[in-house]
PDB file of C-alpha atoms in Angstrom:
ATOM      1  CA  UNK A   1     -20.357   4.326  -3.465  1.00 98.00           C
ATOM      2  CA  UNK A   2     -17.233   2.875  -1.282  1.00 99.00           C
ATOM      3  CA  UNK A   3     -14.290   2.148  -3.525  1.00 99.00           C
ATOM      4  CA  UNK A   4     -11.306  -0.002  -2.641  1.00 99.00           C
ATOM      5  CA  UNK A   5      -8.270   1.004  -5.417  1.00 99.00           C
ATOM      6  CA  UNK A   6      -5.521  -1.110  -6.045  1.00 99.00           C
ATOM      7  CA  UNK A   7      -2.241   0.113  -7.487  1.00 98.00           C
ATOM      8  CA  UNK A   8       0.516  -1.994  -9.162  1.00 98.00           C
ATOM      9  CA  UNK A   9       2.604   0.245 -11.349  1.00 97.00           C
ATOM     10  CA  UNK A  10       5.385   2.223 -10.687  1.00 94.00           C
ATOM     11  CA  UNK A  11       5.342   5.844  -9.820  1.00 93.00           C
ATOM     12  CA  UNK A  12       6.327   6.942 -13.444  1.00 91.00           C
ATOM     13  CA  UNK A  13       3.665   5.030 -15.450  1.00 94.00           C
ATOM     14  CA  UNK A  14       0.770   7.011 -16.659  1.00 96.00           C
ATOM     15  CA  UNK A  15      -1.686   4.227 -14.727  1.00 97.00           C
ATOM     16  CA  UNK A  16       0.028   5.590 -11.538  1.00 97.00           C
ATOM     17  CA  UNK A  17      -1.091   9.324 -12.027  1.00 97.00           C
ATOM     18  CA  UNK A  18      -4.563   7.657 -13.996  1.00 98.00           C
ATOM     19  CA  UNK A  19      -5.384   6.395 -10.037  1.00 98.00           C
ATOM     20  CA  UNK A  20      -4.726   9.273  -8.697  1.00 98.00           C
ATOM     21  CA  UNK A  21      -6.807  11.494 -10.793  1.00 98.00           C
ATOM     22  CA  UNK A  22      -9.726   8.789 -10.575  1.00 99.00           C
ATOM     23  CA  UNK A  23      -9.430   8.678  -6.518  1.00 99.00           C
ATOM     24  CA  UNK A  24      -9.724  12.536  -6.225  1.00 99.00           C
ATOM     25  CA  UNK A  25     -12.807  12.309  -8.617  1.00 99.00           C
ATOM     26  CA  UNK A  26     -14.248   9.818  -6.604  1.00 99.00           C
ATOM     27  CA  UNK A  27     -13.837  11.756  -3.398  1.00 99.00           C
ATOM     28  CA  UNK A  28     -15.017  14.973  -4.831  1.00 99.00           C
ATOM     29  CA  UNK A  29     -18.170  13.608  -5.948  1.00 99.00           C
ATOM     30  CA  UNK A  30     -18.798  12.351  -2.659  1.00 99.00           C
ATOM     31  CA  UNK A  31     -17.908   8.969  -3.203  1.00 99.00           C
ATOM     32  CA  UNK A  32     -15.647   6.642  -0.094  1.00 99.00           C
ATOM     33  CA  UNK A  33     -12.132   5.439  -0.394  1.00 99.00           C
ATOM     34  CA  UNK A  34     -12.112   2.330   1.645  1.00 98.00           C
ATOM     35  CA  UNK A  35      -8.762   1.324   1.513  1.00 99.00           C
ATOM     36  CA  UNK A  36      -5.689   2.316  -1.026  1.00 99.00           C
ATOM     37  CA  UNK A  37      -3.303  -0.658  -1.527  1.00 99.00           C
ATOM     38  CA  UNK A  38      -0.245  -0.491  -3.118  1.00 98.00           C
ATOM     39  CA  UNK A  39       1.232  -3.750  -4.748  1.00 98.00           C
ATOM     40  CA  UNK A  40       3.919  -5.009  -7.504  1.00 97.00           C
ATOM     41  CA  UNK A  41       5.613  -1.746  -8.570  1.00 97.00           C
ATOM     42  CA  UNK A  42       3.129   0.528  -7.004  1.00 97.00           C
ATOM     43  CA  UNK A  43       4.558  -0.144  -3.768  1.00 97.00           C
ATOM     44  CA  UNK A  44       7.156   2.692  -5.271  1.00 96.00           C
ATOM     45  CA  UNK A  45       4.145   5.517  -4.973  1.00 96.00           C
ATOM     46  CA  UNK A  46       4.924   4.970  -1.434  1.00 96.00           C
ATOM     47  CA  UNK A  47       8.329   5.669  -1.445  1.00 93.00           C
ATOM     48  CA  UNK A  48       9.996   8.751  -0.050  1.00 89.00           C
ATOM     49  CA  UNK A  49      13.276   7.513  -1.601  1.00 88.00           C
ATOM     50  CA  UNK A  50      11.871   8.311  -5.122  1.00 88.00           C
ATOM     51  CA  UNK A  51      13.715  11.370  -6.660  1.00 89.00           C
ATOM     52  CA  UNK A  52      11.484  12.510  -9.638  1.00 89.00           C
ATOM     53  CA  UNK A  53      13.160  14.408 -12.281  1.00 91.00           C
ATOM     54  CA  UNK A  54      12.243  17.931 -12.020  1.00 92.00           C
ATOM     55  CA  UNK A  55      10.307  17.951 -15.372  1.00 91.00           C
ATOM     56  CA  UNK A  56       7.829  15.223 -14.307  1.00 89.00           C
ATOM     57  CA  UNK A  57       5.256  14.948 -11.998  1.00 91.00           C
ATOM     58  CA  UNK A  58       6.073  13.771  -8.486  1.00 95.00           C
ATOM     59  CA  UNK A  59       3.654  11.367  -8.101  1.00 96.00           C
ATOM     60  CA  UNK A  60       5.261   9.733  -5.201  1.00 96.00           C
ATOM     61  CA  UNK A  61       5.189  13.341  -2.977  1.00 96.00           C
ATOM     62  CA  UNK A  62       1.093  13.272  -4.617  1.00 97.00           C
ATOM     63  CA  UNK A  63       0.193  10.734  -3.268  1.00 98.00           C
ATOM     64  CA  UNK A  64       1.472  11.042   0.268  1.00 97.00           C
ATOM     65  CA  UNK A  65      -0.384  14.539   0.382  1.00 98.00           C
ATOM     66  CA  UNK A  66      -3.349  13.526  -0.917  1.00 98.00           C
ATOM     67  CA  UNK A  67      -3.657  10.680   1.592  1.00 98.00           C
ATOM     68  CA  UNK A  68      -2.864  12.548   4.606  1.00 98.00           C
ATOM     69  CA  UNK A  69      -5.105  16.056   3.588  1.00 98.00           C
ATOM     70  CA  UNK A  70      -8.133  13.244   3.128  1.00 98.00           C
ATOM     71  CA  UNK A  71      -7.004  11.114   6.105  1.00 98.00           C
ATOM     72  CA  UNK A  72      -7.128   7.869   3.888  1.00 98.00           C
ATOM     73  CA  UNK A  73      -6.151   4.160   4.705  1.00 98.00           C
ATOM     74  CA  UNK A  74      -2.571   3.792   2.742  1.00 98.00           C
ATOM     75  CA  UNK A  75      -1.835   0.314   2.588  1.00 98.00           C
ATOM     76  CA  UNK A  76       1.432  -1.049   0.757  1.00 98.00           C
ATOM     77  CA  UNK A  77       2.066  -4.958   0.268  1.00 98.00           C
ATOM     78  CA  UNK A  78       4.972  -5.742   2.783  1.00 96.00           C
ATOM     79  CA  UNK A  79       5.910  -8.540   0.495  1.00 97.00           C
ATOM     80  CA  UNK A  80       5.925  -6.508  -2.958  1.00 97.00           C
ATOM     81  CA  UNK A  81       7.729  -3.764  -0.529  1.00 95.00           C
ATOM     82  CA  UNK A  82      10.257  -5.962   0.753  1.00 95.00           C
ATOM     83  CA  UNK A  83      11.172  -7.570  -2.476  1.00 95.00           C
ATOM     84  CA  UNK A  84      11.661  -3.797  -4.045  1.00 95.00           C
ATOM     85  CA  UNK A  85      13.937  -2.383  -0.630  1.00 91.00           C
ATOM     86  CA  UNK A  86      10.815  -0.419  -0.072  1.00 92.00           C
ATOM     87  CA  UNK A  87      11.092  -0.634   4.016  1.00 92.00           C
ATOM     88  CA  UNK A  88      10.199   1.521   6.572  1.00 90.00           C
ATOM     89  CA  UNK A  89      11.807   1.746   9.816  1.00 90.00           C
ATOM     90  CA  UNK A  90      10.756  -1.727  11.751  1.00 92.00           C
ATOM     91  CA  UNK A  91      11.743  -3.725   8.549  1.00 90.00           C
ATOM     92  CA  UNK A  92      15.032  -1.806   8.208  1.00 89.00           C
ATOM     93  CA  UNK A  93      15.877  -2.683  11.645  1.00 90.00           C
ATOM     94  CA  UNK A  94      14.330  -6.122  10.987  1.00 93.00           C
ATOM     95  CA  UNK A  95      16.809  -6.895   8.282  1.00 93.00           C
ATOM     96  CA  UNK A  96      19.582  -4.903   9.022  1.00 92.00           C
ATOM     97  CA  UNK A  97      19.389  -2.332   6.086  1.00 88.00           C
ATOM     98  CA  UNK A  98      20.067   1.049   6.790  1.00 86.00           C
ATOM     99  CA  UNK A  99      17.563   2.958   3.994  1.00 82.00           C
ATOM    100  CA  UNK A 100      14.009   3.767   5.316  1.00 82.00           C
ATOM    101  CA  UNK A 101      11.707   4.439   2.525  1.00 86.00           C
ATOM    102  CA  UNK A 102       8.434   4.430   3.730  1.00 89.00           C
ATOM    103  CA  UNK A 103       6.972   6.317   6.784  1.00 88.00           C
ATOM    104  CA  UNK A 104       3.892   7.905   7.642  1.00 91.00           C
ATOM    105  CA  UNK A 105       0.944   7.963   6.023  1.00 96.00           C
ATOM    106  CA  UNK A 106       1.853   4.320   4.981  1.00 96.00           C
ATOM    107  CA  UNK A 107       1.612   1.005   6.503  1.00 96.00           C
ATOM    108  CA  UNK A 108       3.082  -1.761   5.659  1.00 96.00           C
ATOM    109  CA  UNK A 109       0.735  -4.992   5.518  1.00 97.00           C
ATOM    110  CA  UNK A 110      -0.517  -7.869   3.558  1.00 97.00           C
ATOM    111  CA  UNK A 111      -2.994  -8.953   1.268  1.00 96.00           C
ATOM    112  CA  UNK A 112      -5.216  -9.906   3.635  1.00 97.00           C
ATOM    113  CA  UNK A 113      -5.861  -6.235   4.038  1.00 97.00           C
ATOM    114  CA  UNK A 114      -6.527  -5.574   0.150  1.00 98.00           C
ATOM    115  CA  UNK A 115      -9.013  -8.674   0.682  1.00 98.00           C
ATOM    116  CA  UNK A 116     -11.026  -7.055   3.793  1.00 98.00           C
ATOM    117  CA  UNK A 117     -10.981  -3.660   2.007  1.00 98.00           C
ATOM    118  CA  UNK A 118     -12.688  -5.646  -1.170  1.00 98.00           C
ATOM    119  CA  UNK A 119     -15.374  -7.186   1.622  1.00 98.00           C
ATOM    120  CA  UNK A 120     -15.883  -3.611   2.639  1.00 98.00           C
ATOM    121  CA  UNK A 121     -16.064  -1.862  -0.255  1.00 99.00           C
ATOM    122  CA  UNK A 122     -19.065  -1.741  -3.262  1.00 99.00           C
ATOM    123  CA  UNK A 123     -16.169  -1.815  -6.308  1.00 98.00           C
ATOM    124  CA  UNK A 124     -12.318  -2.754  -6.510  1.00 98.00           C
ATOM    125  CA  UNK A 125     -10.566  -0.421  -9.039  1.00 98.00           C
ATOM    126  CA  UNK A 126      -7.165  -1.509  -9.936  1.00 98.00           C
ATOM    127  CA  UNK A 127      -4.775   0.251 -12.308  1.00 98.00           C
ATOM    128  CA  UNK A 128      -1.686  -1.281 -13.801  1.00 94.00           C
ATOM    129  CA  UNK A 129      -0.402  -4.578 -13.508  1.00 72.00           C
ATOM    130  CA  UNK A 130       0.540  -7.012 -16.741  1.00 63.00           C
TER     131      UNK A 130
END
């Protein structure tokens, strides 16, 4: 089955670490990660500017490795991004900030790739959100 998994809490909420468990279940039982997309809050997961305290998972550092060991399609909203000062270097240098959160494995993009990854894909999965 080809999954498409949507993310829209932050790195600290338990639906965060609930979509990472579920996507390395889904690879290991030989299941395809079409696209990950990180929106709303989520776009934190993506951040390398999180600092995690050191008695809690480090989610954000989690999911970067887990992407790039499994080569997967890490796609965070550019407008949910933006809005948070989640930027990585073009749309630093864009706006004229100086902080450069996100970097490679991530891209920054829109919706319209969350929408081609549901065309793609057999099921959406989405965790968090209100």
């Amino acid at each position: 089955m080809k999954f498409a998994i949507a993310l829209f809490s932050a790195a600290h909420a338990p639906s965060s670490r609930r979509a990472l468990l579920f996507a390395q279940a889904a690879l290991a039982g030989g299941h395809e990660i079409v696209r990950l997309f990180f929106y709303q809050d989520g776009v934190h997961n993506a951040s390398g500017s999180v600092v995690t305290p050191q008695d809690e998972l480090d989610l954000p550092r989690q999911w970067r490795t887990f992407v790039t060991e499994h080569q997967l399609d890490g796609v965070v909203c550019i407008a949910a991004a933006l809005r948070r000062g989640v930027l990585n270097e073009e749309e630093a240098g864009r706006y004229q900030r100086e902080a450069v959160a996100v970097a490679a494995p991530w891209e920054l993009s829109g919706l319209g790739q969350l929408h081609d990854a549901v065309q793609d894909a057999d099921r959406l999965i989405c965790f968090g959100g209100a």
